[in-house]
Amino acid sequence: TAEATYQIAEIYHSFAIDLLQSQRPRGLNEEELEEYELLLEEQAYPFEEKAIDIHLTNFKRIPKGAYNQSVKNSLKVLGDLMPFRYAKVEVADAYVELP
């Protein structure tokens, strides 16, 4: 279901966030800390990508007529993770109604 899909995607997303926000070891100098953070980003990236792929499963349900709260939630997360692609605002030209 769309809800299960959303929840699974959020598990992956949460894991990526938790990795990035994890406590850093004490005693690292600036260079070591930077390297450690790069390694964490490399470890978190596949989980974030998996979350995006799973949220896209919900996005693909829209043309089939499935547009519920879980699909909306997936779209919001996609907009947060990939704003250049999914957080677009539609702009409509004004129109004139004919009598």
Coordinates of C-alpha atoms in Angstrom, one line a residue:
T1 CA 0.0 0.0 0.0
A2 CA 1.0 3.6 -0.3
E3 CA 1.2 4.0 3.5
A4 CA 3.5 1.0 3.8
T5 CA 5.7 2.3 1.0
Y6 CA 5.9 5.7 2.7
Q7 CA 6.8 4.2 6.0
I8 CA 9.6 2.0 4.5
A9 CA 11.0 5.0 2.7
E10 CA 11.0 7.0 5.9
I11 CA 13.0 4.2 7.7
Y12 CA 15.7 4.6 5.1
H13 CA 15.6 8.4 5.2
S14 CA 15.7 8.3 9.0
F15 CA 18.7 6.0 9.0
A16 CA 20.6 8.4 6.6
I17 CA 19.8 11.3 8.8
D18 CA 20.8 9.5 12.0
L19 CA 24.1 8.6 10.4
L20 CA 24.8 12.2 9.4
Q21 CA 23.8 13.4 12.9
S22 CA 25.6 10.8 14.9
Q23 CA 28.1 11.7 17.6
R24 CA 31.6 12.4 16.4
P25 CA 34.6 10.7 18.1
R26 CA 36.5 12.8 20.6
G27 CA 40.0 13.8 19.9
L28 CA 39.9 14.3 16.2
N29 CA 41.7 17.3 14.7
E30 CA 40.0 19.4 12.1
E31 CA 41.3 17.4 9.1
E32 CA 40.3 14.0 10.7
L33 CA 36.9 15.4 11.6
E34 CA 36.4 16.5 8.0
E35 CA 37.4 13.1 6.7
Y36 CA 35.2 11.4 9.2
E37 CA 32.2 13.5 8.1
L38 CA 32.9 12.7 4.4
L39 CA 32.9 9.0 5.2
L40 CA 29.6 9.4 7.0
E41 CA 28.1 11.1 4.0
E42 CA 29.4 8.3 1.8
Q43 CA 27.7 5.8 4.2
A44 CA 24.4 7.7 4.3
Y45 CA 24.1 8.4 0.6
P46 CA 22.9 4.9 -0.4
F47 CA 20.2 5.0 2.3
E48 CA 19.0 8.4 1.1
E49 CA 19.0 7.2 -2.5
K50 CA 16.9 4.2 -1.5
A51 CA 14.5 6.4 0.3
I52 CA 14.1 8.5 -2.8
D53 CA 13.5 5.4 -5.0
I54 CA 10.9 4.1 -2.6
H55 CA 9.1 7.5 -2.4
L56 CA 9.1 7.5 -6.2
T57 CA 7.1 4.3 -6.1
N58 CA 4.3 6.4 -4.5
F59 CA 4.8 9.2 -7.0
K60 CA 4.2 6.7 -9.8
R61 CA 0.9 5.7 -8.3
I62 CA -0.6 9.1 -9.2
P63 CA -1.3 8.4 -12.9
K64 CA -3.1 5.2 -11.7
G65 CA -5.5 7.3 -9.7
A66 CA -3.9 6.8 -6.3
Y67 CA -3.5 10.2 -4.6
N68 CA -4.0 9.8 -0.9
Q69 CA -2.3 11.3 2.2
S70 CA 0.6 8.8 2.0
V71 CA 1.3 9.8 -1.6
K72 CA 1.1 13.5 -0.6
N73 CA 3.6 12.8 2.2
S74 CA 6.0 11.1 -0.2
L75 CA 5.7 14.1 -2.6
K76 CA 6.6 16.4 0.3
V77 CA 9.7 14.4 1.2
L78 CA 10.7 14.3 -2.4
G79 CA 10.3 18.0 -2.6
D80 CA 12.6 18.4 0.5
L81 CA 15.2 15.9 -0.8
M82 CA 15.1 17.0 -4.4
P83 CA 13.6 20.5 -4.5
F84 CA 14.9 21.2 -8.0
R85 CA 12.7 18.4 -9.3
Y86 CA 9.8 18.0 -7.0
A87 CA 9.2 21.3 -5.2
K88 CA 8.2 23.2 -8.2
V89 CA 5.4 25.8 -8.1
E90 CA 3.0 25.8 -11.0
V91 CA 2.5 29.2 -12.6
A92 CA -0.7 29.7 -14.5
D93 CA -1.4 32.6 -16.8
A94 CA -4.6 34.6 -16.2
Y95 CA -7.5 33.7 -18.4
V96 CA -10.6 35.4 -19.5
E97 CA -14.0 33.8 -19.3
L98 CA -16.1 34.3 -22.4
P99 CA -19.8 35.0 -22.0

